[in-house]
Amino acid sequence: LPEPIDVAAEQLLGEIRARLRYLVDVGLGYLTLDRQSRTLSGGEVQRINLTTALGTSLVNTLFVLDEPSIGLHPRDMGRVIEVMHRLRDAGNSLLVVEHDPQIMLEADRLLDLGPGAGERGGEIVYYGPPAGVRDAPGSLTGEYLAGRRVVALSRPAPAAGAGVAHAVRPSSMLMLRGARAHNLKDIDVAIPLRRLVCITGVSGSGKSTLVENVLYPALAKAFGKASEAPGAFSGLEGAGNLDDVVLVDQSRIGRTTRSTPASYVGALDVIRGLFAAAPESLVRRYTPGTFSFNSGTGRCPTCG
């Protein structure tokens, strides 16, 4: 900036530098500032949300964090824990809903609800220092943290088919060549089909870019679906071995606030059809739409 820099500009620069320092502190120093936020991975968004909390400079405030570890690699957990400790040490209170053992064991107090889900839940199973939950009777969390229970791993299917030692046939592969969007360095990726394939790596390494910004839009385009333009790549081979592509992401499942699990999976369509087929409905010329949540005379007139 040209001299002389006045007091207002000094304050502005100070604030900007502080915010940028927070981004570096949580491990996001590799991001370019002109990167659109919708292209960021889940882990990157979570950490930016934390820097927003840091940047408020609030004290005597209750921060409620809903699973801040979502999308984060274990390498990045330490940085998130450090941010939370800084918020606490500044005179704030933090209430964190979390499953990650690293964050749970760093808490000052741990509240474990259970003992199960649904009607078997709703009770306080343990409340106290995190280390004590390992010996809490009836706590599933404590059972797993203590190692008395473990998640049983099934044997992965061999990539070339049962009992076959040769390489996977090209006809059973999906090949993406020359992916170079954002920080992908012109890579070729071969994905075996009819397998459960996991793509892993530290937060920000390019996983979401590869799958959500390049591979999915490229396949959607190949199947004639409406989609955003895929990130830069050289070629896609093997799409003919698939019938369709479906993206399951972290966006909310219903378009309206009235959406429920039953309506989303289509169970209520069947129920409305049964109502419409009842003799009285046929006499009154009711259709399945009559029994809609959102409109119609078939719903309860009192509660709607």
C-alpha atoms as a printed R data frame, in Angstrom:
    type eleno elety resid chain resno       x       y       z
1   ATOM     1    CA   LEU     A     1   0.000   0.000   0.000
2   ATOM     2    CA   PRO     A     2   1.258   3.516  -0.717
3   ATOM     3    CA   GLU     A     3   2.629   5.586   2.149
4   ATOM     4    CA   PRO     A     4   1.533   7.054   4.435
5   ATOM     5    CA   ILE     A     5  -0.560   4.236   5.906
6   ATOM     6    CA   ASP     A     6  -3.115   5.737   8.290
7   ATOM     7    CA   VAL     A     7  -4.411   4.230  11.535
8   ATOM     8    CA   ALA     A     8  -7.495   2.728   9.895
9   ATOM     9    CA   ALA     A     9  -5.391   0.883   7.325
10  ATOM    10    CA   GLU     A    10  -3.083  -0.414  10.081
11  ATOM    11    CA   GLN     A    11  -6.064  -1.856  11.956
12  ATOM    12    CA   LEU     A    12  -7.422  -3.395   8.768
13  ATOM    13    CA   LEU     A    13  -4.074  -4.984   7.911
14  ATOM    14    CA   GLY     A    14  -3.740  -6.278  11.469
15  ATOM    15    CA   GLU     A    15  -7.143  -7.988  11.280
16  ATOM    16    CA   ILE     A    16  -6.464  -9.479   7.839
17  ATOM    17    CA   ARG     A    17  -3.064 -10.825   8.925
18  ATOM    18    CA   ALA     A    18  -4.595 -12.314  12.079
19  ATOM    19    CA   ARG     A    19  -7.276 -14.134  10.077
20  ATOM    20    CA   LEU     A    20  -4.689 -15.454   7.634
21  ATOM    21    CA   ARG     A    21  -2.513 -16.572  10.550
22  ATOM    22    CA   TYR     A    22  -5.444 -18.582  11.912
23  ATOM    23    CA   LEU     A    23  -5.762 -20.365   8.552
24  ATOM    24    CA   VAL     A    24  -2.065 -21.257   8.690
25  ATOM    25    CA   ASP     A    25  -2.398 -22.382  12.329
26  ATOM    26    CA   VAL     A    26  -5.047 -24.983  11.406
27  ATOM    27    CA   GLY     A    27  -2.948 -26.270   8.496
28  ATOM    28    CA   LEU     A    28  -4.620 -24.484   5.575
29  ATOM    29    CA   GLY     A    29  -1.579 -22.500   4.470
30  ATOM    30    CA   TYR     A    30  -1.557 -24.328   1.124
31  ATOM    31    CA   LEU     A    31  -4.930 -22.883  -0.016
32  ATOM    32    CA   THR     A    32  -5.009 -20.036  -2.513
33  ATOM    33    CA   LEU     A    33  -7.169 -17.127  -1.386
34  ATOM    34    CA   ASP     A    34  -9.119 -16.982  -4.660
35  ATOM    35    CA   ARG     A    35 -10.275 -20.612  -4.288
36  ATOM    36    CA   GLN     A    36 -14.086 -20.858  -4.236
37  ATOM    37    CA   SER     A    37 -15.368 -22.173  -0.908
38  ATOM    38    CA   ARG     A    38 -17.738 -24.674  -2.591
39  ATOM    39    CA   THR     A    39 -14.679 -26.487  -4.006
40  ATOM    40    CA   LEU     A    40 -13.174 -27.112  -0.558
41  ATOM    41    CA   SER     A    41 -13.231 -30.533   1.082
42  ATOM    42    CA   GLY     A    42 -15.314 -31.271   4.172
43  ATOM    43    CA   GLY     A    43 -12.250 -31.195   6.412
44  ATOM    44    CA   GLU     A    44 -11.125 -27.843   5.033
45  ATOM    45    CA   VAL     A    45 -14.566 -26.314   5.583
46  ATOM    46    CA   GLN     A    46 -14.602 -27.580   9.175
47  ATOM    47    CA   ARG     A    47 -11.251 -25.955   9.915
48  ATOM    48    CA   ILE     A    48 -12.257 -22.658   8.279
49  ATOM    49    CA   ASN     A    49 -15.355 -22.645  10.506
50  ATOM    50    CA   LEU     A    50 -13.041 -23.019  13.505
51  ATOM    51    CA   THR     A    51 -10.888 -20.095  12.384
52  ATOM    52    CA   THR     A    52 -14.072 -18.014  12.155
53  ATOM    53    CA   ALA     A    53 -14.701 -18.791  15.817
54  ATOM    54    CA   LEU     A    54 -11.101 -17.873  16.659
55  ATOM    55    CA   GLY     A    55 -11.362 -14.616  14.744
56  ATOM    56    CA   THR     A    56 -14.344 -13.378  16.733
57  ATOM    57    CA   SER     A    57 -12.110 -12.797  19.813
58  ATOM    58    CA   LEU     A    58 -15.140 -13.509  22.016
59  ATOM    59    CA   VAL     A    59 -14.896 -14.346  25.722
60  ATOM    60    CA   ASN     A    60 -17.402 -15.851  28.160
61  ATOM    61    CA   THR     A    61 -19.176 -17.488  25.181
62  ATOM    62    CA   LEU     A    62 -20.494 -21.022  24.772
63  ATOM    63    CA   PHE     A    63 -19.272 -22.600  21.510
64  ATOM    64    CA   VAL     A    64 -21.264 -25.671  20.403
65  ATOM    65    CA   LEU     A    65 -19.326 -27.829  17.907
66  ATOM    66    CA   ASP     A    66 -21.070 -30.669  16.089
67  ATOM    67    CA   GLU     A    67 -18.429 -33.263  15.165
68  ATOM    68    CA   PRO     A    68 -15.561 -30.950  14.146
69  ATOM    69    CA   SER     A    69 -13.508 -34.028  13.195
70  ATOM    70    CA   ILE     A    70 -15.719 -34.863  10.169
71  ATOM    71    CA   GLY     A    71 -13.568 -35.214   7.066
72  ATOM    72    CA   LEU     A    72 -10.301 -34.722   8.943
73  ATOM    73    CA   HIS     A    73  -7.214 -36.891   8.704
74  ATOM    74    CA   PRO     A    74  -5.693 -37.968  12.063
75  ATOM    75    CA   ARG     A    75  -2.730 -35.703  11.263
76  ATOM    76    CA   ASP     A    76  -4.992 -32.653  11.463
77  ATOM    77    CA   MET     A    77  -6.679 -33.550  14.761
78  ATOM    78    CA   GLY     A    78  -3.888 -31.991  16.806
79  ATOM    79    CA   ARG     A    79  -4.441 -28.631  15.138
80  ATOM    80    CA   VAL     A    80  -8.197 -28.742  15.772
81  ATOM    81    CA   ILE     A    81  -7.632 -29.659  19.420
82  ATOM    82    CA   GLU     A    82  -5.169 -26.780  19.735
83  ATOM    83    CA   VAL     A    83  -7.768 -24.340  18.356
84  ATOM    84    CA   MET     A    84 -10.373 -25.613  20.829
85  ATOM    85    CA   HIS     A    85  -7.922 -25.261  23.719
86  ATOM    86    CA   ARG     A    86  -7.170 -21.688  22.652
87  ATOM    87    CA   LEU     A    87 -10.884 -20.869  22.663
88  ATOM    88    CA   ARG     A    88 -11.213 -22.395  26.137
89  ATOM    89    CA   ASP     A    89  -8.116 -20.642  27.486
90  ATOM    90    CA   ALA     A    90  -9.492 -17.296  26.248
91  ATOM    91    CA   GLY     A    91 -12.321 -17.679  28.769
92  ATOM    92    CA   ASN     A    92 -14.927 -19.542  26.714
93  ATOM    93    CA   SER     A    93 -16.864 -22.798  27.190
94  ATOM    94    CA   LEU     A    94 -16.929 -25.526  24.540
95  ATOM    95    CA   LEU     A    95 -19.561 -28.235  24.132
96  ATOM    96    CA   VAL     A    96 -18.443 -30.753  21.513
97  ATOM    97    CA   VAL     A    97 -20.458 -33.647  20.054
98  ATOM    98    CA   GLU     A    98 -17.752 -36.076  18.992
99  ATOM    99    CA   HIS     A    99 -16.825 -39.712  18.344
100 ATOM   100    CA   ASP     A   100 -13.110 -39.313  17.636
101 ATOM   101    CA   PRO     A   101 -11.013 -40.762  20.497
102 ATOM   102    CA   GLN     A   102  -8.295 -38.085  20.140
103 ATOM   103    CA   ILE     A   103 -10.738 -35.258  20.796
104 ATOM   104    CA   MET     A   104 -12.711 -37.172  23.454
105 ATOM   105    CA   LEU     A   105  -9.619 -37.864  25.518
106 ATOM   106    CA   GLU     A   106  -8.500 -34.201  25.307
107 ATOM   107    CA   ALA     A   107 -11.724 -32.961  26.924
108 ATOM   108    CA   ASP     A   108 -11.841 -31.667  30.498
109 ATOM   109    CA   ARG     A   109 -15.095 -33.555  31.088
110 ATOM   110    CA   LEU     A   110 -16.764 -36.332  29.124
111 ATOM   111    CA   LEU     A   111 -20.531 -36.940  29.059
112 ATOM   112    CA   ASP     A   112 -21.448 -40.357  27.628
113 ATOM   113    CA   LEU     A   113 -25.075 -40.970  26.637
114 ATOM   114    CA   GLY     A   114 -26.569 -44.388  26.083
115 ATOM   115    CA   PRO     A   115 -26.550 -47.230  26.727
116 ATOM   116    CA   GLY     A   116 -27.879 -47.796  23.201
117 ATOM   117    CA   ALA     A   117 -29.759 -45.983  20.459
118 ATOM   118    CA   GLY     A   118 -33.419 -44.990  20.145
119 ATOM   119    CA   GLU     A   119 -35.567 -46.262  22.995
120 ATOM   120    CA   ARG     A   120 -32.460 -47.831  24.561
121 ATOM   121    CA   GLY     A   121 -30.774 -44.421  24.789
122 ATOM   122    CA   GLY     A   122 -31.414 -41.188  26.621
123 ATOM   123    CA   GLU     A   123 -29.564 -42.030  29.837
124 ATOM   124    CA   ILE     A   124 -26.342 -40.599  31.248
125 ATOM   125    CA   VAL     A   125 -23.982 -43.576  31.338
126 ATOM   126    CA   TYR     A   126 -20.898 -41.662  32.511
127 ATOM   127    CA   TYR     A   127 -19.902 -38.108  33.395
128 ATOM   128    CA   GLY     A   128 -16.410 -37.207  34.563
129 ATOM   129    CA   PRO     A   129 -12.759 -37.141  33.449
130 ATOM   130    CA   PRO     A   130 -12.293 -38.848  30.044
131 ATOM   131    CA   ALA     A   131 -10.004 -41.566  31.383
132 ATOM   132    CA   GLY     A   132 -12.745 -42.824  33.698
133 ATOM   133    CA   VAL     A   133 -15.126 -43.837  30.913
134 ATOM   134    CA   ARG     A   134 -13.034 -46.956  30.224
135 ATOM   135    CA   ASP     A   135 -14.267 -48.484  33.482
136 ATOM   136    CA   ALA     A   136 -17.830 -47.121  33.390
137 ATOM   137    CA   PRO     A   137 -20.347 -50.006  33.625
138 ATOM   138    CA   GLY     A   138 -22.650 -50.222  30.629
139 ATOM   139    CA   SER     A   139 -20.678 -47.748  28.488
140 ATOM   140    CA   LEU     A   140 -20.101 -48.965  24.918
141 ATOM   141    CA   THR     A   141 -17.767 -45.988  24.427
142 ATOM   142    CA   GLY     A   142 -15.647 -47.190  27.353
143 ATOM   143    CA   GLU     A   143 -15.648 -50.786  26.028
144 ATOM   144    CA   TYR     A   144 -14.142 -49.679  22.710
145 ATOM   145    CA   LEU     A   145 -11.720 -47.141  24.196
146 ATOM   146    CA   ALA     A   146 -10.418 -49.787  26.595
147 ATOM   147    CA   GLY     A   147  -9.987 -52.295  23.762
148 ATOM   148    CA   ARG     A   148 -12.367 -54.851  25.251
149 ATOM   149    CA   ARG     A   149 -14.430 -54.531  22.078
150 ATOM   150    CA   VAL     A   150 -13.035 -53.987  18.600
151 ATOM   151    CA   VAL     A   151 -14.543 -53.465  15.162
152 ATOM   152    CA   ALA     A   152 -14.254 -56.773  13.313
153 ATOM   153    CA   LEU     A   153 -12.717 -56.312   9.870
154 ATOM   154    CA   SER     A   154 -13.880 -58.558   7.039
155 ATOM   155    CA   ARG     A   155 -11.292 -59.929   4.641
156 ATOM   156    CA   PRO     A   156 -11.144 -57.695   1.542
157 ATOM   157    CA   ALA     A   157 -11.947 -59.328  -1.782
158 ATOM   158    CA   PRO     A   158  -8.843 -59.784  -3.963
159 ATOM   159    CA   ALA     A   159  -8.718 -57.131  -6.666
160 ATOM   160    CA   ALA     A   160  -8.391 -59.711  -9.453
161 ATOM   161    CA   GLY     A   161 -11.236 -62.007  -8.335
162 ATOM   162    CA   ALA     A   162 -11.300 -64.992  -5.995
163 ATOM   163    CA   GLY     A   163  -8.231 -67.188  -6.252
164 ATOM   164    CA   VAL     A   164  -6.915 -65.449  -9.371
165 ATOM   165    CA   ALA     A   165  -3.382 -64.102  -9.199
166 ATOM   166    CA   HIS     A   166  -3.181 -62.305 -12.542
167 ATOM   167    CA   ALA     A   167  -3.733 -58.566 -12.997
168 ATOM   168    CA   VAL     A   168  -7.217 -57.096 -13.222
169 ATOM   169    CA   ARG     A   169  -8.591 -57.164 -16.758
170 ATOM   170    CA   PRO     A   170  -8.844 -53.698 -18.375
171 ATOM   171    CA   SER     A   171 -12.556 -54.389 -19.059
172 ATOM   172    CA   SER     A   172 -13.249 -54.436 -15.301
173 ATOM   173    CA   MET     A   173 -11.494 -51.143 -14.594
174 ATOM   174    CA   LEU     A   174 -12.486 -47.488 -14.617
175 ATOM   175    CA   MET     A   175  -9.533 -45.413 -15.817
176 ATOM   176    CA   LEU     A   176  -9.235 -41.653 -15.318
177 ATOM   177    CA   ARG     A   177  -6.233 -40.135 -17.075
178 ATOM   178    CA   GLY     A   178  -4.461 -36.807 -16.583
179 ATOM   179    CA   ALA     A   179  -6.528 -35.406 -13.683
180 ATOM   180    CA   ARG     A   180  -5.140 -31.936 -12.966
181 ATOM   181    CA   ALA     A   181  -7.826 -29.881 -11.200
182 ATOM   182    CA   HIS     A   182  -6.776 -27.705  -8.227
183 ATOM   183    CA   ASN     A   183  -3.769 -29.466  -6.659
184 ATOM   184    CA   LEU     A   184  -3.956 -32.751  -8.615
185 ATOM   185    CA   LYS     A   185  -0.662 -33.148 -10.468
186 ATOM   186    CA   ASP     A   186  -1.723 -34.706 -13.803
187 ATOM   187    CA   ILE     A   187  -2.390 -38.151 -12.299
188 ATOM   188    CA   ASP     A   188  -3.761 -41.369 -13.813
189 ATOM   189    CA   VAL     A   189  -6.112 -43.365 -11.555
190 ATOM   190    CA   ALA     A   190  -7.273 -46.957 -12.208
191 ATOM   191    CA   ILE     A   191 -10.299 -48.039 -10.137
192 ATOM   192    CA   PRO     A   192 -11.252 -51.754 -10.126
193 ATOM   193    CA   LEU     A   193 -15.002 -52.314 -10.548
194 ATOM   194    CA   ARG     A   194 -17.243 -54.547  -8.382
195 ATOM   195    CA   ARG     A   195 -15.002 -53.715  -5.429
196 ATOM   196    CA   LEU     A   196 -15.163 -51.424  -2.393
197 ATOM   197    CA   VAL     A   197 -12.390 -48.937  -3.183
198 ATOM   198    CA   CYS     A   198 -11.286 -46.395  -0.557
199 ATOM   199    CA   ILE     A   199  -9.490 -43.172  -1.457
200 ATOM   200    CA   THR     A   200  -7.548 -41.784   1.491
201 ATOM   201    CA   GLY     A   201  -4.937 -39.178   2.343
202 ATOM   202    CA   VAL     A   202  -4.460 -36.106   4.507
203 ATOM   203    CA   SER     A   203  -7.095 -33.380   4.433
204 ATOM   204    CA   GLY     A   204  -6.528 -31.181   1.386
205 ATOM   205    CA   SER     A   205  -4.515 -33.746  -0.575
206 ATOM   206    CA   GLY     A   206  -7.060 -33.832  -3.430
207 ATOM   207    CA   LYS     A   207  -9.481 -36.666  -2.569
208 ATOM   208    CA   SER     A   208 -12.678 -34.625  -2.950
209 ATOM   209    CA   THR     A   209 -11.283 -32.893  -6.030
210 ATOM   210    CA   LEU     A   210 -10.545 -36.238  -7.663
211 ATOM   211    CA   VAL     A   211 -13.886 -37.871  -6.873
212 ATOM   212    CA   GLU     A   212 -16.434 -35.026  -6.645
213 ATOM   213    CA   ASN     A   213 -14.933 -32.430  -8.997
214 ATOM   214    CA   VAL     A   214 -13.444 -34.645 -11.715
215 ATOM   215    CA   LEU     A   215 -14.601 -38.287 -11.721
216 ATOM   216    CA   TYR     A   216 -18.296 -37.844 -10.834
217 ATOM   217    CA   PRO     A   217 -19.014 -34.948 -13.255
218 ATOM   218    CA   ALA     A   218 -17.091 -36.772 -16.006
219 ATOM   219    CA   LEU     A   219 -19.184 -39.924 -15.516
220 ATOM   220    CA   ALA     A   220 -22.414 -37.919 -15.196
221 ATOM   221    CA   LYS     A   221 -21.621 -36.228 -18.502
222 ATOM   222    CA   ALA     A   222 -20.922 -39.628 -20.092
223 ATOM   223    CA   PHE     A   223 -24.376 -40.819 -18.961
224 ATOM   224    CA   GLY     A   224 -26.079 -37.650 -20.236
225 ATOM   225    CA   LYS     A   225 -26.878 -36.272 -16.773
226 ATOM   226    CA   ALA     A   226 -27.007 -32.581 -15.938
227 ATOM   227    CA   SER     A   227 -23.830 -31.746 -14.031
228 ATOM   228    CA   GLU     A   228 -21.255 -29.036 -13.547
229 ATOM   229    CA   ALA     A   229 -18.297 -29.096 -15.910
230 ATOM   230    CA   PRO     A   230 -15.688 -31.556 -14.606
231 ATOM   231    CA   GLY     A   231 -12.220 -30.410 -13.580
232 ATOM   232    CA   ALA     A   232  -9.421 -30.762 -16.105
233 ATOM   233    CA   PHE     A   233  -8.545 -34.312 -17.192
234 ATOM   234    CA   SER     A   234  -7.283 -36.001 -20.355
235 ATOM   235    CA   GLY     A   235  -9.496 -39.052 -20.736
236 ATOM   236    CA   LEU     A   236 -12.001 -41.446 -19.154
237 ATOM   237    CA   GLU     A   237 -12.060 -45.148 -20.042
238 ATOM   238    CA   GLY     A   238 -14.348 -47.937 -18.843
239 ATOM   239    CA   ALA     A   239 -17.541 -45.891 -18.337
240 ATOM   240    CA   GLY     A   240 -19.276 -48.394 -20.625
241 ATOM   241    CA   ASN     A   241 -18.873 -51.027 -17.893
242 ATOM   242    CA   LEU     A   242 -21.263 -49.065 -15.655
243 ATOM   243    CA   ASP     A   243 -25.004 -48.398 -15.932
244 ATOM   244    CA   ASP     A   244 -25.178 -45.281 -13.760
245 ATOM   245    CA   VAL     A   245 -23.347 -43.053 -11.275
246 ATOM   246    CA   VAL     A   246 -24.793 -41.722  -8.000
247 ATOM   247    CA   LEU     A   247 -23.168 -39.147  -5.707
248 ATOM   248    CA   VAL     A   248 -23.896 -39.570  -1.988
249 ATOM   249    CA   ASP     A   249 -22.521 -36.514  -0.181
250 ATOM   250    CA   GLN     A   250 -23.051 -34.624   3.098
251 ATOM   251    CA   SER     A   251 -25.826 -32.336   1.856
252 ATOM   252    CA   ARG     A   252 -29.175 -32.430   3.671
253 ATOM   253    CA   ILE     A   253 -31.405 -35.244   2.406
254 ATOM   254    CA   GLY     A   254 -34.729 -33.403   2.065
255 ATOM   255    CA   ARG     A   255 -35.635 -30.382  -0.020
256 ATOM   256    CA   THR     A   256 -38.335 -29.333   2.462
257 ATOM   257    CA   THR     A   257 -38.529 -29.145   6.248
258 ATOM   258    CA   ARG     A   258 -41.354 -31.723   6.101
259 ATOM   259    CA   SER     A   259 -39.045 -34.393   4.687
260 ATOM   260    CA   THR     A   260 -38.654 -37.444   6.923
261 ATOM   261    CA   PRO     A   261 -36.747 -40.719   6.504
262 ATOM   262    CA   ALA     A   262 -40.059 -42.417   5.619
263 ATOM   263    CA   SER     A   263 -40.911 -39.902   2.892
264 ATOM   264    CA   TYR     A   264 -37.344 -39.868   1.552
265 ATOM   265    CA   VAL     A   265 -37.091 -43.637   1.001
266 ATOM   266    CA   GLY     A   266 -40.572 -43.711  -0.584
267 ATOM   267    CA   ALA     A   267 -42.393 -45.671   2.151
268 ATOM   268    CA   LEU     A   268 -45.167 -43.079   2.360
269 ATOM   269    CA   ASP     A   269 -45.877 -43.423  -1.369
270 ATOM   270    CA   VAL     A   270 -47.021 -46.996  -0.721
271 ATOM   271    CA   ILE     A   271 -49.105 -45.952   2.300
272 ATOM   272    CA   ARG     A   272 -50.813 -43.162   0.342
273 ATOM   273    CA   GLY     A   273 -51.549 -45.660  -2.428
274 ATOM   274    CA   LEU     A   274 -53.236 -48.005   0.064
275 ATOM   275    CA   PHE     A   275 -55.347 -45.153   1.448
276 ATOM   276    CA   ALA     A   276 -56.377 -44.124  -2.071
277 ATOM   277    CA   ALA     A   277 -57.408 -47.733  -2.868
278 ATOM   278    CA   ALA     A   278 -59.811 -47.954   0.110
279 ATOM   279    CA   PRO     A   279 -63.529 -48.260  -0.876
280 ATOM   280    CA   GLU     A   280 -64.462 -44.913   0.686
281 ATOM   281    CA   SER     A   281 -61.604 -43.214  -1.178
282 ATOM   282    CA   LEU     A   282 -62.834 -44.651  -4.481
283 ATOM   283    CA   VAL     A   283 -66.355 -43.362  -3.777
284 ATOM   284    CA   ARG     A   284 -64.981 -39.887  -3.001
285 ATOM   285    CA   ARG     A   285 -62.538 -40.061  -5.943
286 ATOM   286    CA   TYR     A   286 -59.499 -39.590  -3.696
287 ATOM   287    CA   THR     A   287 -56.028 -40.010  -5.192
288 ATOM   288    CA   PRO     A   288 -52.690 -40.686  -3.429
289 ATOM   289    CA   GLY     A   289 -52.073 -36.915  -3.568
290 ATOM   290    CA   THR     A   290 -55.117 -36.384  -1.344
291 ATOM   291    CA   PHE     A   291 -53.125 -37.876   1.528
292 ATOM   292    CA   SER     A   292 -50.062 -35.676   1.065
293 ATOM   293    CA   PHE     A   293 -48.376 -34.047   4.066
294 ATOM   294    CA   ASN     A   294 -48.266 -30.729   2.278
295 ATOM   295    CA   SER     A   295 -51.801 -30.363   0.959
296 ATOM   296    CA   GLY     A   296 -55.040 -32.195   0.348
297 ATOM   297    CA   THR     A   297 -58.152 -33.050   2.340
298 ATOM   298    CA   GLY     A   298 -56.927 -36.478   3.393
299 ATOM   299    CA   ARG     A   299 -54.649 -35.229   6.158
300 ATOM   300    CA   CYS     A   300 -55.846 -34.447   9.685
301 ATOM   301    CA   PRO     A   301 -57.712 -31.097   9.617
302 ATOM   302    CA   THR     A   302 -56.627 -30.293  13.180
303 ATOM   303    CA   CYS     A   303 -52.848 -30.750  13.072
304 ATOM   304    CA   GLY     A   304 -52.325 -30.699   9.294
